[in-house]
Coordinates of C-alpha atoms and ligand atoms in Angstrom, one line a residue:
M16 CA 15.6 23.3 42.0
P17 CA 16.1 20.9 38.3
L18 CA 17.0 17.2 38.4
L19 CA 20.2 17.3 36.3
P20 CA 21.7 14.4 35.2
G21 CA 25.3 13.0 36.4
E22 CA 24.2 14.4 39.5
L23 CA 25.1 12.7 42.8
R24 CA 22.5 12.1 45.5
L25 CA 23.7 12.9 49.5
R26 CA 21.5 10.1 50.4
D27 CA 23.3 7.4 48.4
G28 CA 25.8 8.9 45.8
Q29 CA 23.9 7.4 43.0
P30 CA 23.3 9.8 40.0
T31 CA 20.1 11.0 39.5
T32 CA 17.9 8.8 38.1
L33 CA 14.2 9.2 36.2
G34 CA 11.5 6.0 36.4
V35 CA 8.5 5.4 34.3
L36 CA 6.2 2.9 35.4
G37 CA 5.9 0.5 32.0
G38 CA 8.1 -1.0 29.4
G39 CA 6.2 -0.6 26.3
Q40 CA 8.3 1.4 23.1
L41 CA 7.3 5.0 24.3
G42 CA 9.4 3.7 28.0
R43 CA 12.4 2.1 25.8
M44 CA 12.4 5.8 23.6
F45 CA 11.4 8.0 26.4
A46 CA 14.6 6.2 28.2
Q47 CA 16.8 6.7 25.2
A48 CA 16.4 10.2 25.4
A49 CA 16.8 10.1 28.8
Q50 CA 20.0 8.6 28.3
A51 CA 21.0 10.5 26.1
M52 CA 20.9 13.4 28.5
G53 CA 23.5 11.4 31.0
F54 CA 20.2 10.4 32.9
R55 CA 20.3 6.7 34.4
V56 CA 17.1 5.3 34.3
A57 CA 15.0 2.4 35.2
V58 CA 11.6 0.5 34.6
L59 CA 9.3 -1.1 36.5
D60 CA 7.4 -3.4 34.3
P61 CA 6.7 -6.6 34.8
D62 CA 7.8 -8.2 31.7
A63 CA 11.5 -9.6 31.8
A64 CA 12.0 -8.7 27.9
S65 CA 10.2 -5.5 27.1
P66 CA 11.6 -2.9 24.4
A67 CA 12.4 -0.5 27.6
A68 CA 14.1 -3.1 30.2
Q69 CA 15.9 -3.8 27.3
V70 CA 17.6 -0.4 27.8
A71 CA 17.3 0.6 31.1
D72 CA 20.0 1.1 34.4
L73 CA 17.2 -0.9 36.5
H74 CA 14.8 -2.9 36.1
I75 CA 12.5 -3.9 38.7
R76 CA 10.2 -6.8 37.6
A77 CA 7.1 -6.2 38.8
G78 CA 3.0 -5.4 38.4
Y79 CA 2.0 -1.9 38.5
D80 CA -0.4 -2.8 41.8
D81 CA 2.8 -4.3 43.4
A82 CA 3.4 -2.8 46.8
Q83 CA 7.3 -4.0 46.8
G84 CA 8.0 -3.0 43.1
L85 CA 6.6 0.5 43.6
A86 CA 8.9 0.7 47.0
A87 CA 11.8 0.0 45.3
L88 CA 11.1 2.1 42.3
A89 CA 10.3 5.2 44.5
L90 CA 13.7 4.4 46.6
A91 CA 15.7 4.4 43.0
C92 CA 14.2 6.8 41.2
D93 CA 14.5 10.8 42.1
A94 CA 10.9 11.6 39.5
V95 CA 9.0 8.9 38.0
T96 CA 6.5 9.1 34.7
T97 CA 4.6 6.9 33.2
E98 CA 4.7 5.6 29.7
F99 CA 1.4 3.6 30.3
E100 CA -2.2 5.2 30.2
N101 CA -4.1 2.5 32.7
V102 CA -0.8 2.2 35.1
P103 CA -3.7 2.3 38.1
A104 CA -4.0 5.9 39.4
Q105 CA -3.4 4.2 42.9
A106 CA -0.2 3.2 41.6
L107 CA 0.9 7.2 41.0
Q108 CA -1.0 8.2 44.4
V109 CA 1.7 5.9 46.3
L110 CA 4.4 6.8 44.5
A111 CA 3.9 10.5 44.6
A112 CA 3.7 9.9 48.0
R113 CA 7.5 9.3 48.2
V114 CA 9.2 10.2 45.0
R115 CA 8.1 13.2 42.9
V116 CA 5.6 12.0 39.9
A117 CA 4.8 13.7 37.1
P118 CA 1.7 13.7 35.4
G119 CA -0.3 13.6 38.7
A120 CA -2.3 10.3 39.6
Q121 CA -5.7 12.6 39.2
A122 CA -5.1 14.2 35.3
V123 CA -4.2 9.9 34.2
A124 CA -6.9 9.2 35.8
V125 CA -9.4 11.8 33.8
C126 CA -7.1 10.3 30.7
Q127 CA -8.1 6.6 31.7
H128 CA -11.9 6.9 31.3
R129 CA -13.5 8.2 28.3
A130 CA -16.5 9.6 30.8
R131 CA -14.2 11.9 32.6
E132 CA -12.4 12.5 29.5
K133 CA -15.5 13.5 27.8
A134 CA -16.6 15.5 30.5
Q135 CA -13.7 17.9 31.3
F136 CA -14.1 18.3 27.3
V137 CA -17.2 19.8 28.4
Q138 CA -16.3 21.8 31.3
G139 CA -13.7 23.6 29.8
G140 CA -15.8 24.5 26.5
V141 CA -13.9 22.2 24.5
P142 CA -15.8 21.0 20.9
C143 CA -16.9 17.3 21.0
A144 CA -18.7 14.9 20.1
P145 CA -22.2 14.4 21.4
H146 CA -21.9 11.2 23.6
L147 CA -23.6 9.1 26.6
L148 CA -22.6 7.4 29.3
I149 CA -24.2 3.5 29.2
A150 CA -23.0 2.7 32.9
C151 CA -26.0 -0.1 33.2
E152 CA -28.4 -1.8 31.1
A153 CA -31.2 1.1 32.7
D154 CA -29.1 3.7 30.4
L155 CA -29.4 2.1 27.2
G156 CA -33.2 3.6 26.9
D157 CA -31.8 7.1 26.6
A158 CA -29.9 7.0 23.6
A159 CA -31.0 9.9 21.8
P160 CA -31.5 9.4 18.4
H161 CA -29.9 12.1 17.1
L162 CA -26.9 9.4 18.4
F163 CA -26.7 7.5 15.7
P164 CA -25.7 6.2 13.8
A165 CA -22.7 5.8 16.7
I166 CA -19.7 4.1 17.6
L167 CA -19.7 2.4 21.2
K168 CA -16.8 2.5 23.5
T169 CA -15.4 0.6 26.6
A170 CA -15.5 3.4 28.8
T171 CA -11.7 1.8 29.9
L172 CA -9.1 -0.1 28.7
G173 CA -9.4 0.3 24.8
Y174 CA -6.8 1.0 22.3
D175 CA -6.0 0.9 18.5
G176 CA -9.5 0.2 17.9
K177 CA -10.1 -1.8 20.5
G178 CA -13.1 -2.2 22.7
Q179 CA -15.6 -0.5 20.2
C180 CA -17.9 -0.8 17.6
G181 CA -20.5 0.3 15.5
V182 CA -24.5 1.0 16.2
P183 CA -26.1 1.7 12.7
D184 CA -29.0 3.2 15.2
A185 CA -31.2 2.3 18.9
A186 CA -32.4 -1.1 18.1
A187 CA -28.8 -3.1 17.2
L188 CA -27.2 -1.1 20.9
P189 CA -28.3 -3.3 23.7
D190 CA -27.0 -6.4 21.7
A191 CA -23.9 -4.3 20.7
W192 CA -23.4 -3.2 24.2
R193 CA -23.6 -7.0 25.8
A194 CA -20.7 -7.8 22.5
L195 CA -18.6 -5.5 24.5
G196 CA -19.9 -7.1 27.6
G197 CA -21.8 -5.5 29.2
V198 CA -19.2 -3.2 30.8
P199 CA -19.8 1.3 31.2
C200 CA -19.3 2.3 27.9
L201 CA -19.5 5.9 25.6
L202 CA -22.0 5.8 23.3
E203 CA -20.3 8.3 20.7
Q204 CA -22.0 9.5 17.5
R205 CA -20.1 8.9 14.6
L206 CA -18.8 11.7 13.2
R207 CA -17.9 12.4 9.3
L208 CA -15.1 13.1 9.3
A209 CA -12.6 15.7 7.1
C210 CA -9.0 14.0 8.6
E211 CA -8.0 13.8 12.0
F212 CA -4.8 15.0 13.7
S213 CA -3.1 15.1 17.1
V214 CA -1.9 17.8 19.5
I215 CA 1.4 17.3 21.6
V216 CA 2.2 19.5 24.7
A217 CA 5.0 19.4 27.0
R218 CA 3.8 21.3 30.7
D219 CA 5.9 22.3 33.3
D220 CA 5.2 23.2 37.0
H221 CA 5.6 27.3 36.5
G222 CA 2.7 26.4 33.9
H223 CA 4.6 27.2 30.5
C224 CA 3.7 25.0 27.9
V225 CA 5.3 24.3 24.8
H226 CA 3.8 22.2 21.6
L227 CA 4.9 20.8 18.6
P228 CA 3.5 21.3 15.1
V229 CA 0.0 19.5 14.3
Q230 CA 0.0 16.2 13.0
Q231 CA -2.1 14.9 10.0
N232 CA -3.2 10.9 11.1
L233 CA -4.6 8.4 9.2
H234 CA -5.5 5.4 10.6
R235 CA -6.8 1.6 9.0
D236 CA -8.3 0.0 11.4
G237 CA -8.4 2.1 13.9
V238 CA -4.7 1.7 13.7
L239 CA -2.8 4.9 13.2
A240 CA -0.7 3.7 10.1
V241 CA 0.7 7.4 8.8
T242 CA 1.4 10.3 10.4
R243 CA 2.8 13.3 8.3
V244 CA 4.1 16.8 9.4
P245 CA 3.2 19.7 8.6
A246 CA 0.0 18.6 8.6
P247 CA -1.4 18.9 5.2
D248 CA -5.5 19.0 5.1
V249 CA -5.7 21.2 8.2
P250 CA -7.1 24.5 8.0
P251 CA -4.5 27.0 10.1
A252 CA -7.2 28.3 11.9
A253 CA -8.5 24.9 12.5
A254 CA -4.8 24.2 14.0
E255 CA -4.7 27.2 16.1
E256 CA -7.9 26.4 17.5
A257 CA -6.7 22.7 18.7
I258 CA -4.0 23.9 20.1
A259 CA -5.3 26.7 22.6
H260 CA -8.0 23.9 23.3
T261 CA -5.0 21.1 23.5
R262 CA -2.7 23.9 25.8
R263 CA -6.3 25.0 28.3
L264 CA -7.2 21.5 29.1
A265 CA -3.9 20.8 30.3
Q266 CA -3.6 23.9 32.2
A267 CA -7.1 23.0 33.5
L268 CA -5.6 19.7 34.3
G269 CA -2.6 21.4 36.4
Y270 CA -0.7 19.3 34.5
V271 CA 2.8 18.6 34.1
G272 CA 4.3 16.0 31.8
V273 CA 4.0 15.6 28.3
L274 CA -0.3 15.6 26.8
C275 CA -1.5 14.3 23.6
V276 CA -5.0 15.3 22.5
E277 CA -5.8 13.5 19.5
W278 CA -8.6 16.2 17.1
F279 CA -11.1 15.5 14.6
A280 CA -11.4 18.5 11.5
L281 CA -14.5 17.8 10.0
D282 CA -15.9 19.2 6.5
D283 CA -17.6 22.8 7.2
G284 CA -14.2 23.3 9.9
R285 CA -15.2 22.8 13.3
V286 CA -12.7 20.9 15.2
L287 CA -13.8 18.0 18.0
A288 CA -11.6 16.7 20.7
N289 CA -11.1 12.8 20.3
E290 CA -9.4 11.6 23.1
M291 CA -6.9 13.3 25.5
A292 CA -3.2 10.5 26.0
P293 CA -1.3 11.5 28.9
R294 CA 2.1 10.8 27.9
P295 CA 3.7 11.0 24.2
H296 CA 1.9 9.8 21.5
N297 CA 2.6 7.4 18.4
S298 CA 1.4 10.5 16.6
G299 CA 4.9 12.1 17.9
H300 CA 7.5 10.1 16.5
A301 CA 8.4 12.0 13.9
S302 CA 9.8 14.5 16.3
L303 CA 12.9 12.6 17.0
D304 CA 13.6 13.2 13.4
A305 CA 11.7 16.3 12.1
C306 CA 12.3 18.7 15.2
D307 CA 15.4 19.8 17.4
V308 CA 13.2 18.8 20.6
S309 CA 12.2 14.8 20.7
Q310 CA 8.9 14.4 23.0
F311 CA 10.3 11.7 24.5
E312 CA 13.3 14.9 25.6
L313 CA 10.0 16.9 26.7
Q314 CA 9.2 14.3 28.0
V315 CA 12.3 14.1 30.2
R316 CA 12.5 17.9 30.7
T317 CA 9.6 18.4 32.3
L318 CA 9.6 15.5 35.0
A319 CA 13.5 16.6 35.6
G320 CA 11.8 20.4 35.7
L321 CA 14.2 21.9 33.3
P322 CA 13.5 24.4 31.2
L323 CA 11.3 24.1 28.0
P324 CA 12.3 25.7 25.0
Q325 CA 9.8 25.8 22.3
P326 CA 10.6 23.2 19.9
R327 CA 11.0 23.7 15.6
L328 CA 10.3 21.6 12.6
H329 CA 13.8 21.6 11.5
S330 CA 12.3 18.7 8.4
P331 CA 9.1 17.8 7.3
A332 CA 8.6 14.4 7.7
V333 CA 5.9 11.2 7.3
M334 CA 5.7 8.6 10.0
L335 CA 4.7 5.1 8.7
N336 CA 4.2 2.3 11.4
L337 CA 5.0 -1.1 11.1
L338 CA 3.4 -3.7 12.9
G339 CA 4.4 -6.6 12.5
D340 CA 2.0 -7.6 9.4
L341 CA 5.0 -6.7 7.3
W342 CA 7.0 -10.0 8.7
F343 CA 4.4 -11.7 7.3
A344 CA 3.9 -10.3 4.1
S345 CA 3.6 -12.2 0.6
G346 CA 6.0 -11.4 -2.6
G347 CA 3.1 -11.0 -4.4
A348 CA -0.4 -9.3 -3.6
A349 CA -2.5 -12.6 -4.7
S350 CA -0.2 -15.1 -2.1
E351 CA -0.5 -16.4 0.9
P352 CA 0.4 -13.8 3.4
A353 CA 3.8 -16.4 4.9
R354 CA 2.9 -18.5 7.6
T355 CA 6.5 -18.1 9.1
P356 CA 8.3 -14.5 10.2
R357 CA 11.1 -12.9 7.3
T358 CA 13.1 -10.0 8.5
P359 CA 11.6 -7.0 6.5
D360 CA 13.8 -5.6 3.8
W361 CA 15.7 -3.0 6.7
A362 CA 18.5 -2.3 4.2
G363 CA 16.4 -1.7 0.6
L364 CA 14.3 1.2 3.0
L365 CA 17.9 2.6 4.3
A366 CA 18.5 3.2 0.9
L367 CA 16.0 5.6 0.6
P368 CA 17.4 9.2 1.8
G369 CA 16.3 10.7 5.3
A370 CA 14.7 7.8 6.1
H371 CA 15.6 6.4 10.0
L372 CA 14.0 3.4 11.3
H373 CA 13.3 2.6 15.2
L374 CA 12.8 -0.6 15.7
Y375 CA 11.4 -1.5 19.5
G376 CA 12.8 -4.9 20.2
K377 CA 10.4 -7.0 20.5
A378 CA 11.5 -10.2 19.4
E379 CA 8.3 -11.8 18.1
P380 CA 6.3 -10.3 15.1
R381 CA 2.8 -10.6 16.0
P382 CA -0.2 -9.3 13.3
G383 CA -0.9 -5.9 14.6
R384 CA 1.7 -5.6 16.5
K385 CA 3.5 -2.1 17.1
M386 CA 7.3 -3.1 16.0
G387 CA 9.2 0.1 15.4
H388 CA 8.2 2.8 12.7
L389 CA 10.4 4.7 9.3
T390 CA 10.3 7.7 9.7
V391 CA 11.0 10.0 6.5
T392 CA 12.5 13.4 6.5
A393 CA 13.0 15.9 3.5
A394 CA 13.3 19.4 2.7
E395 CA 10.2 19.8 1.3
P396 CA 7.0 18.0 2.3
E397 CA 6.3 16.8 -1.1
A398 CA 9.6 15.1 -0.8
A399 CA 9.0 13.1 2.3
L400 CA 5.9 12.2 1.0
A401 CA 7.0 10.9 -2.4
L402 CA 10.4 8.8 0.1
A403 CA 7.3 7.6 1.9
R404 CA 5.1 6.5 -0.8
Q405 CA 8.9 4.7 -2.2
A406 CA 9.6 2.9 1.1
A407 CA 5.7 2.0 1.8
A408 CA 5.5 0.4 -2.1
R409 CA 9.4 -1.7 -1.0
L410 CA 7.4 -2.6 2.3
G411 CA 4.5 -3.8 1.0
L412 CA 1.9 -0.9 2.6
P413 CA -0.8 0.7 1.7
A414 CA 0.3 4.3 -0.4
A415 CA 1.3 6.6 2.3
Ligands
LIG1 P1 -8.6 4.6 20.1 O1 -8.0 4.7 21.6 O2 -8.5 3.0 20.2 O3 -7.4 5.5 19.5 P2 -10.4 6.3 19.3 O4 -11.7 7.0 20.1 O5 -9.5 6.9 18.5 O6 -9.9 4.9 19.9 O7 -11.4 6.3 18.2 C1 -9.7 5.0 17.4 C2 -10.0 5.8 16.1 O8 -12.1 5.3 14.9 C3 -10.4 7.2 15.7 O9 -8.9 7.5 15.1 C4 -11.2 7.3 14.2 O10 -10.8 6.9 12.9 C5 -12.0 6.6 15.0 N1 -13.3 6.9 15.6 C6 -13.3 7.4 16.9 N2 -14.0 7.7 17.0 C7 -15.7 8.0 16.0 C8 -16.5 8.9 15.5 N3 -17.2 9.7 16.7 N4 -16.7 9.3 14.5 C9 -16.0 9.1 13.3 N5 -14.6 8.4 14.2 C10 -14.4 7.9 15.4
LIG2 MG1 -7.1 7.0 19.5

C-alpha cells in the first residue's frame, strides 16, 4: 500500500511523515519536494541550523549512531531515507527493524566503499577503470605498471575530490599512500577523459525503473562546477549503454530509491563507471527546473511507494554550482579576494530570463562550500548555454 500524503495514522493520529537521515542541502530539497506533495518531514541531524533542519516539520537533533535519536525517528515516521552517503549502515539496519527504509543498508554499504563499489561493477559486467585495493602496506608492491599514472583514493569518506591524490609511478605510491593516512585505498588508472556524465535512476519496490536524461558534468578542482542537459558531447550510443548499465546495477542491488552513477566517456567511445551515490546527486539538481519530475520528487515517490512516471526534460538547462568562494570574489581579476564575505548580486542574476536560484540556507560562506546552485533554462540548449555564460560572467565564474 502506498503512503499517501495527508493520511492520518491510526496509531497516533499524525499525518503521514517521511524521514531523512542527514540535514544537508539534499535533505532540504527532499523535504521541500515531500512537503509540496503534502507530506510531513522529519530530519535527523546533529546540527541545529542544518539546511534540512531549517525546513523540516520535525528536527531530531542527534548523531547518526544515537540509539535514542534513531528510535525517535522511527516512531515519528512512516518511512525513512538517507541524503547522506556515509550514514552508518548499522543505523539503517536499526531503523529497518522498526520502519520502512529505502534504500536498504546493504546497497548503501556498497556505495560507501570504493572497493565494494568496484567489485559490484566487475560482478555486474559494468566496465570501470583498472584498479587495485591497497588494504595495507603489503599491498603496495602489487601495483602493476599498467595502473600508472594513477589516482589513489581513500576507500571510504572521500567526496568532492577530497581524500585522493595523483600518483605518477609505482615509486611514488608508498609516499602517496602514507600522505592519505595509510588507510585502505583504491588505486585507479588515470584515464584520459573525453567528458564526464551521470545517470540518475529511480527504482520502486516492484522493480519498475525510470531515469532522468543523461547529464554532462564539468568538475573544477574535483568539485562539480557545471552540469548540462541534454549532454552535448555524450554520443547517443554511449548514453544508452550507461543508462542500461545503471538500471542493471540498481536491479542487482535490489535498489529502492534514487541512485546516481557517475560515468567517464573516453575518446574511443567506451564508457566506464566511476562511482555510485545512493541518493539524489548534485548533477541532478537541474531536474528541479528542467524536468516534469525532479530527482527529489522521485525520491519521495519511491519512498512512499507511489507511481514512477518516466521523467521528461521540458527545457534544456545549464546548472552552475554556487560555492562559498563567490562571497569572497574580488572586483577585478587582478585584485586580492575580499576578506569579508559579500552577498553576490542575486538581483543581477535573476534579471536573466530562465534563471532559477536555489540557496541552501547556510549562514557561513566558506571557500569550496556548496552554498546553492543556479539553473538556467531556455527553449534551446544553445540559448541556455549563452544565458549561463552571462550568469557566470556576472558572478565572476569561469565561462560555463
Ligand atoms: P569524489 O567522491 O570526490 O567525487 P571521484 O572518484 O568522483 O571522487 O573523483 C573526482 C573527480 O576526479 C572525477 O569526477 C574526475 O574528474 C576525476 N577522476 C576520478 N577518477 C579518475 C580516473 N580514474 N581517471 C581520470 N580522472 C578521474
Ligand atoms: Mg564523484
